[in-house]
Short mmCIF file of C-alpha atoms in Angstrom, two decimals:
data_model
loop_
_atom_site.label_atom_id
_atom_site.label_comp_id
_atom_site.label_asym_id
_atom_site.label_seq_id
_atom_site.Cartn_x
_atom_site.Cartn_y
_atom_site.Cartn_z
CA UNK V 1 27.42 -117.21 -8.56
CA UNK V 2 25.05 -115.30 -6.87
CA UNK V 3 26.96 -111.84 -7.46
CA UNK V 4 26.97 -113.01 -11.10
CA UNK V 5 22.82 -113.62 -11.11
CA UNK V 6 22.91 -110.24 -9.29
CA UNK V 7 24.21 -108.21 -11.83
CA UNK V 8 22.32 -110.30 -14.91
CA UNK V 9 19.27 -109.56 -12.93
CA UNK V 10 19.94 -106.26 -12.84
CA UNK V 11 21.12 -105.79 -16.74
CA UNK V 12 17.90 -107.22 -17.84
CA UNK V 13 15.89 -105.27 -15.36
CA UNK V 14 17.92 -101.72 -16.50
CA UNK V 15 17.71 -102.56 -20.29
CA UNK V 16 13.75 -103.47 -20.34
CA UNK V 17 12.70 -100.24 -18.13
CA UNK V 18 14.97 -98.08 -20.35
CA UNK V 19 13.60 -99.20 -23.65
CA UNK V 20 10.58 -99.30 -22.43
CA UNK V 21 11.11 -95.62 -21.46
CA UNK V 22 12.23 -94.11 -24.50
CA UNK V 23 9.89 -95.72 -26.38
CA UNK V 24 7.02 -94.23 -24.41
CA UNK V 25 9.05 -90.87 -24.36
CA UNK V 26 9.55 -91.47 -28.19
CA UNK V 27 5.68 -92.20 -28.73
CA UNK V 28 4.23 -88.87 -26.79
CA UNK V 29 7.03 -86.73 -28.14
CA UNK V 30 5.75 -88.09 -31.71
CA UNK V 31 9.86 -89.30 -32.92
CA UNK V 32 8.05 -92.58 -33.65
CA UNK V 33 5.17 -91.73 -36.12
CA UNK V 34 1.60 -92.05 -34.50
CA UNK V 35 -0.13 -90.26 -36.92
CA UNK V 36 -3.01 -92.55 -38.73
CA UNK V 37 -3.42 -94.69 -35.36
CA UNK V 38 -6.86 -93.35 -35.41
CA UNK V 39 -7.70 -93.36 -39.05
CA UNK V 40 -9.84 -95.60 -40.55
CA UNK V 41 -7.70 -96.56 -43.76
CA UNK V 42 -10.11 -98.83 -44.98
CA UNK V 43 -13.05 -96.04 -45.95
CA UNK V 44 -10.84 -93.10 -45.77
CA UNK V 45 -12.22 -91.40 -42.57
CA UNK V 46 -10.24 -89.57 -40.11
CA UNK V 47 -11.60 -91.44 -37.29
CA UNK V 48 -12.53 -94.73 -36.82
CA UNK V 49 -14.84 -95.87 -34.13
CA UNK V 50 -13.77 -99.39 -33.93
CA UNK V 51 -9.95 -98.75 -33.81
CA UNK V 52 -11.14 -96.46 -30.24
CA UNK V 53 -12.73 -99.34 -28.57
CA UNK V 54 -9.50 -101.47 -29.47
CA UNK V 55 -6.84 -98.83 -28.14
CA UNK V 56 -9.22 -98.18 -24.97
CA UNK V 57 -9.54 -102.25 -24.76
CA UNK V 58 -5.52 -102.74 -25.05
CA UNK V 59 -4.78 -100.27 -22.54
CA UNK V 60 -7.15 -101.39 -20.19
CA UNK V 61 -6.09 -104.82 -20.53
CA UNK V 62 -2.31 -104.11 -20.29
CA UNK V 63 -2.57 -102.19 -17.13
CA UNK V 64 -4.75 -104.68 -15.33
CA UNK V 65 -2.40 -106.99 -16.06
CA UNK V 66 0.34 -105.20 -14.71
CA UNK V 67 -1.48 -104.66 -11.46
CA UNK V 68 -2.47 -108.45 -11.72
CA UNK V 69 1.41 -108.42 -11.61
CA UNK V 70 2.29 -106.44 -8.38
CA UNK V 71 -0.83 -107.37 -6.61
CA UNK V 72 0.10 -111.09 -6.79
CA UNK V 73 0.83 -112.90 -3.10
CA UNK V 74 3.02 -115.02 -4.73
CA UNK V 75 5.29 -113.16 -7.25
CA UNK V 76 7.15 -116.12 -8.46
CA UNK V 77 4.28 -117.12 -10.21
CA UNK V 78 2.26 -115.68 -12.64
CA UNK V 79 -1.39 -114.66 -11.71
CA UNK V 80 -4.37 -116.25 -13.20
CA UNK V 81 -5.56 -114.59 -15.68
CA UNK V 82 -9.04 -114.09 -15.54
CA UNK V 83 -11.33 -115.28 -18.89
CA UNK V 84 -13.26 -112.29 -18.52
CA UNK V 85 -9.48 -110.02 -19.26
CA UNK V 86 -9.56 -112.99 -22.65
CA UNK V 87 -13.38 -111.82 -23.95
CA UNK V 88 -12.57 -108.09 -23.49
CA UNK V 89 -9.23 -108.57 -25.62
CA UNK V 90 -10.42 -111.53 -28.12
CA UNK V 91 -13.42 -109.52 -28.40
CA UNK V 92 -12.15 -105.88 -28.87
CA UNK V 93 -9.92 -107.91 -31.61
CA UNK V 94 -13.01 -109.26 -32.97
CA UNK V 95 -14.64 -106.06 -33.42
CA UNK V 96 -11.94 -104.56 -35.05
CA UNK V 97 -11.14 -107.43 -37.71
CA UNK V 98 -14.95 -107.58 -38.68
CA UNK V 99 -14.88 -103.89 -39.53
CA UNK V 100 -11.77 -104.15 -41.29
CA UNK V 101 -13.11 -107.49 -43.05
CA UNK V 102 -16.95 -106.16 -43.77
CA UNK V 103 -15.08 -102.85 -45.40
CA UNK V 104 -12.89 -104.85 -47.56
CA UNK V 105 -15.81 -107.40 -48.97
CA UNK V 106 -17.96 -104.33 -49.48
CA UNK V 107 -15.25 -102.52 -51.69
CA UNK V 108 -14.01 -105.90 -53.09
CA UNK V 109 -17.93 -106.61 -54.20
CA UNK V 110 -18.26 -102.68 -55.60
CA UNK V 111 -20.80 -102.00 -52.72
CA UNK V 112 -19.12 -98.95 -51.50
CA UNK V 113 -16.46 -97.20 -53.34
CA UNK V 114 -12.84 -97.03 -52.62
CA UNK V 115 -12.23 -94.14 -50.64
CA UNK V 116 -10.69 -90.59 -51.83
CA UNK V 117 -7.04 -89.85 -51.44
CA UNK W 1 34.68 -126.93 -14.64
CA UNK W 2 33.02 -124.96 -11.97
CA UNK W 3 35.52 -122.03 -12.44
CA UNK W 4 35.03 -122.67 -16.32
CA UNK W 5 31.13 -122.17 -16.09
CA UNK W 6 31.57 -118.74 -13.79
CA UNK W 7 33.81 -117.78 -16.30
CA UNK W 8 31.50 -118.20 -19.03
CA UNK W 9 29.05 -116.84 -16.90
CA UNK W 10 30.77 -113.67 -16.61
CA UNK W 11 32.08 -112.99 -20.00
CA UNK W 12 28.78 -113.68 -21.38
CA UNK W 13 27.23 -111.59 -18.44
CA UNK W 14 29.53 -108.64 -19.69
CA UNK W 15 28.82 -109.06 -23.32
CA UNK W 16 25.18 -108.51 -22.89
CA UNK W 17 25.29 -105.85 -20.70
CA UNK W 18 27.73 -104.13 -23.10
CA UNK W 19 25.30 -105.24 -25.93
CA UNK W 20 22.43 -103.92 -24.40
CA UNK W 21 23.98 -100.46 -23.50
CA UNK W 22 25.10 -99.58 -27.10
CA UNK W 23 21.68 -100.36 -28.28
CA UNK W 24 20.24 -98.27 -25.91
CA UNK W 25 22.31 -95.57 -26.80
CA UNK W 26 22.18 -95.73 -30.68
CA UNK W 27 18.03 -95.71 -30.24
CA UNK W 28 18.75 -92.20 -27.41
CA UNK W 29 21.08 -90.94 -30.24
CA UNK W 30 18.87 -91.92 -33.37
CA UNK W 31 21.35 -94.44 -35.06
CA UNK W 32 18.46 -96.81 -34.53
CA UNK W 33 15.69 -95.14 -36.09
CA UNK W 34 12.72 -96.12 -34.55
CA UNK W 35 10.22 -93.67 -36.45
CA UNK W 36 8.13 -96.13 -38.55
CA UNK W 37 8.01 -98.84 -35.62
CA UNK W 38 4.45 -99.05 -35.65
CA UNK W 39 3.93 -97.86 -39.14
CA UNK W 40 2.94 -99.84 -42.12
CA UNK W 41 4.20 -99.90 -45.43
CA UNK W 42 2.16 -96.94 -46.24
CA UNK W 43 4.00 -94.59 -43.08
CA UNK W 44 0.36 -95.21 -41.34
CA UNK W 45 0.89 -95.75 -37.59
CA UNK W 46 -1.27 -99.38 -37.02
CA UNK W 47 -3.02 -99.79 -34.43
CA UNK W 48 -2.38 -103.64 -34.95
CA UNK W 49 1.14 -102.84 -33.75
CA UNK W 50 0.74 -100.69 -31.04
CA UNK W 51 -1.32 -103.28 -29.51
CA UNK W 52 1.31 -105.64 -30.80
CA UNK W 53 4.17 -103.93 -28.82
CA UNK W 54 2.28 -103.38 -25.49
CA UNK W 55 1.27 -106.69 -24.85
CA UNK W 56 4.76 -107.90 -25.97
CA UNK W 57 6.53 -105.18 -23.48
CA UNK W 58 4.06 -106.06 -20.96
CA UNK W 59 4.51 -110.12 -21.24
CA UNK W 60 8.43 -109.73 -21.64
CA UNK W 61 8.50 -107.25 -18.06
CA UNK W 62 5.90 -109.54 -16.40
CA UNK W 63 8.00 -112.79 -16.79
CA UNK W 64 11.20 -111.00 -16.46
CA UNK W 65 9.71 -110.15 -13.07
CA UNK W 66 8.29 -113.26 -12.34
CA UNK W 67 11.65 -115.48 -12.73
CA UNK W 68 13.74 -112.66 -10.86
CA UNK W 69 11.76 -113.46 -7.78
CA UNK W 70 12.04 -116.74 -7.71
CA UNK W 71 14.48 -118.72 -5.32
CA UNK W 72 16.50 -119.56 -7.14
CA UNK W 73 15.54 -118.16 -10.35
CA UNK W 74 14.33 -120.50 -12.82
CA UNK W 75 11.85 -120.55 -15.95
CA UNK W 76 8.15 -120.45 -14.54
CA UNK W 77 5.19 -122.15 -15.58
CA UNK W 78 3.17 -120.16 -18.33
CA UNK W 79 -0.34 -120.42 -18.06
CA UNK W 80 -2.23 -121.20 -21.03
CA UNK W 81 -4.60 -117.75 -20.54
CA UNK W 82 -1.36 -115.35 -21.00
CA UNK W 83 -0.15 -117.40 -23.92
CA UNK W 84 -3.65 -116.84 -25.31
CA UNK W 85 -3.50 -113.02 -24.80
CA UNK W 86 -0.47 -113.31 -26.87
CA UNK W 87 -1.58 -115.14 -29.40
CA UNK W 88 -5.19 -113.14 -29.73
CA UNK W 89 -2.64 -110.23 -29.98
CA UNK W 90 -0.41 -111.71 -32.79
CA UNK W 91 -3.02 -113.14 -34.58
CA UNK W 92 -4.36 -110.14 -35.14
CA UNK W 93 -1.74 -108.67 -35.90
CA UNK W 94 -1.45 -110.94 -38.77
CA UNK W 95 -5.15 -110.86 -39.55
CA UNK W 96 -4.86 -107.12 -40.00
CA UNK W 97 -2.11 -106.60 -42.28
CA UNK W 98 -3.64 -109.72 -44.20
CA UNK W 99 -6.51 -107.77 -44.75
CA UNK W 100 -4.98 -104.51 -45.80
CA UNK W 101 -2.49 -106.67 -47.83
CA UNK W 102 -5.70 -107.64 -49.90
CA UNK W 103 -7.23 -104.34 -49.99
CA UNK W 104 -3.83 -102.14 -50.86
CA UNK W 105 -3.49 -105.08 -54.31
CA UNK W 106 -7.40 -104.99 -55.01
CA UNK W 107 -7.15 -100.91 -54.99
CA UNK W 108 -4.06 -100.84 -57.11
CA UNK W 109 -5.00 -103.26 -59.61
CA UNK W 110 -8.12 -100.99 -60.04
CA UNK W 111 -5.90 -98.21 -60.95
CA UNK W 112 -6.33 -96.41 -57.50
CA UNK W 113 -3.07 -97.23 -55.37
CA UNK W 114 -3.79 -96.76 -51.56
CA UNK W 115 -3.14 -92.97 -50.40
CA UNK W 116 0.49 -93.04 -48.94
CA UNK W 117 1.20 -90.94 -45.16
CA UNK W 118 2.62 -87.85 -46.16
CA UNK W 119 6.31 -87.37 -45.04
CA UNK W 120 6.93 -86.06 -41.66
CA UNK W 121 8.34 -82.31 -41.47
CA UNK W 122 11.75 -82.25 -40.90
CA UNK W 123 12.38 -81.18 -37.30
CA UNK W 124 13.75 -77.63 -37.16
CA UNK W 125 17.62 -77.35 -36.48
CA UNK W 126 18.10 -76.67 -32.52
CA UNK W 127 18.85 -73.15 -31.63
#
C-alpha cells in the first residue's frame, strides 16, 4: 500500500510540475497568446494602468504564498493566511472591476465615446 | 477484499498516470492547443484569466503538497482565508467577462462591434 501511495504521490507531483512548466515555457515563448494582457479594451488604449497594479498584485500574492508554503514548520497544514495577503488581492480586484465598471457606465450613458478600432 | 482494493488501487493508479502522460504529451506536441487559454472571445489575452490560472496552479500545488506530507496522507483542513483568495479570484473572473459581456452587446447593437485581436503570424517552417 505504501509503494502504491508512493508512486500516486509521485504521478501527481510529475504531472502538476510538468504542466505547470510548459505552460510557463508556453507563456514567455508567446505559443499561448499574451498579447492584449496589457490593453485596456474598454477605452481602446494600449496600456492600462489598472490592469499593471493587478498583474504586479497577483504575482506578488502568488509567490508569497508559495513561500508561505515552504516556510511553514508544519507542512501538513496549510499556513495562515494573513488578511493583509486578502486586502492586497480583494483590493487590486477592486480596482480593476471599478475601472472596468466606471468605463462601461460612461460609454453606456454616451459620456465618453466608444473607442476606435 | 484487501487484495481487491490494492488491485483497484493499482489499475486505477496506472490509468492515471497513463492518462496524465498522454495529455502531457499532446499539449508538448500541440494536439492540445493551448494558444487562446487566456484569451477571450475576441483572441485578447485577459488578464482576468491569467490571474485566474495562477492562483488555481498555485492552490492545486499548495494542497497537493500539503496532503503528500501528511502521515498518512489524508484531505487537510482548508482555511476559510485561501478559499477566499479563490473565490476573490473567480469572482472576478466572472465579474470581468460580465462586464465586457455587456459592453461587447451595447457596442454592437450601436453598430460598432468590438475590435477583434488580429490573427497571430503563422510561425515560419523550421529550417
Amino acid at each position: 500500500m505504501s509503494a502504491l501511495a508512493s508512486v500516486l504521490r509521485y504521478e501527481i507531483w510529475i504531472f502538476l510540475t510538468v504542466l505547470a512548466a510548459v505552460i510557463v515555457y508556453q507563456l514567455l515563448t508567446r505559443r499561448i497568446i499574451t498579447r492584449g494582457l496589457m490593453r485596456d479594451k474598454m477605452n481602446g488604449r494600449a496600456f492600462s494602468p489598472g490592469r499593471l497594479q493587478m498583474l504586479i498584485a497577483t504575482a506578488g500574492a502568488a509567490f508569497y504564498y508559495v513561500l508561505l508554503i515552504f516556510a511553514n514548520d508544519k507542512p501538513g497544514q496549510f499556513p495562515e493566511v494573513p488578511s493583509a495577503l486578502l486586502l492586497i488581492v480583494g483590493g487590486s480586484q477592486a480596482v480593476y472591476l471599478g475601472g472596468k465598471a466606471f468605463a462601461l457606465l460612461r460609454q453606456l450613458f454616451g459620456v465618453s465615446p466608444p473607442p476606435k478600432k | 477484499m484487501p487484495l481487491l482494493g490494492l488491485v483497484i488501487g493499482w489499475i486505477l493508479t496506472i490509468f492515471l498516470g497513463l492518462l496524465g502522460l498522454v495529455v502531457l504529451w499532446k499539449i508538448i506536441d500541440g494536439t492540445i492547443d493551448l494558444r487562446y487559454l487566456i484569451c477571450d472571445e475576441l483572441g485578447w489575452a485577459s488578464l482576468s484569466r491569467f490571474q485566474f490560472l495562477v492562483f488555481t496552479f498555485v492552490i492545486a500545488m499548495s494542497l497537493f503538497f500539503v496532503i503528500a506530507n501528511q502521515t498518512p496522507p489524508s484531505y487537510p483542513k482548508i482555511p476559510a482565508e485561501l478559499l477566499a483568495l479563490l473565490g476573490i479570484s473567480s469572482g472576478s473572473f466572472v465579474l470581468s467577462k460580465g462586464i465586457q459581456s455587456s459592453r461587447d452587446v451595447s457596442l454592437t447593437e450601436a453598430g460598432n462591434p468590438p475590435a477583434e485581436a488580429p490573427e497571430p503570424a503563422p510561425k515560419p517552417p523550421n529550417p
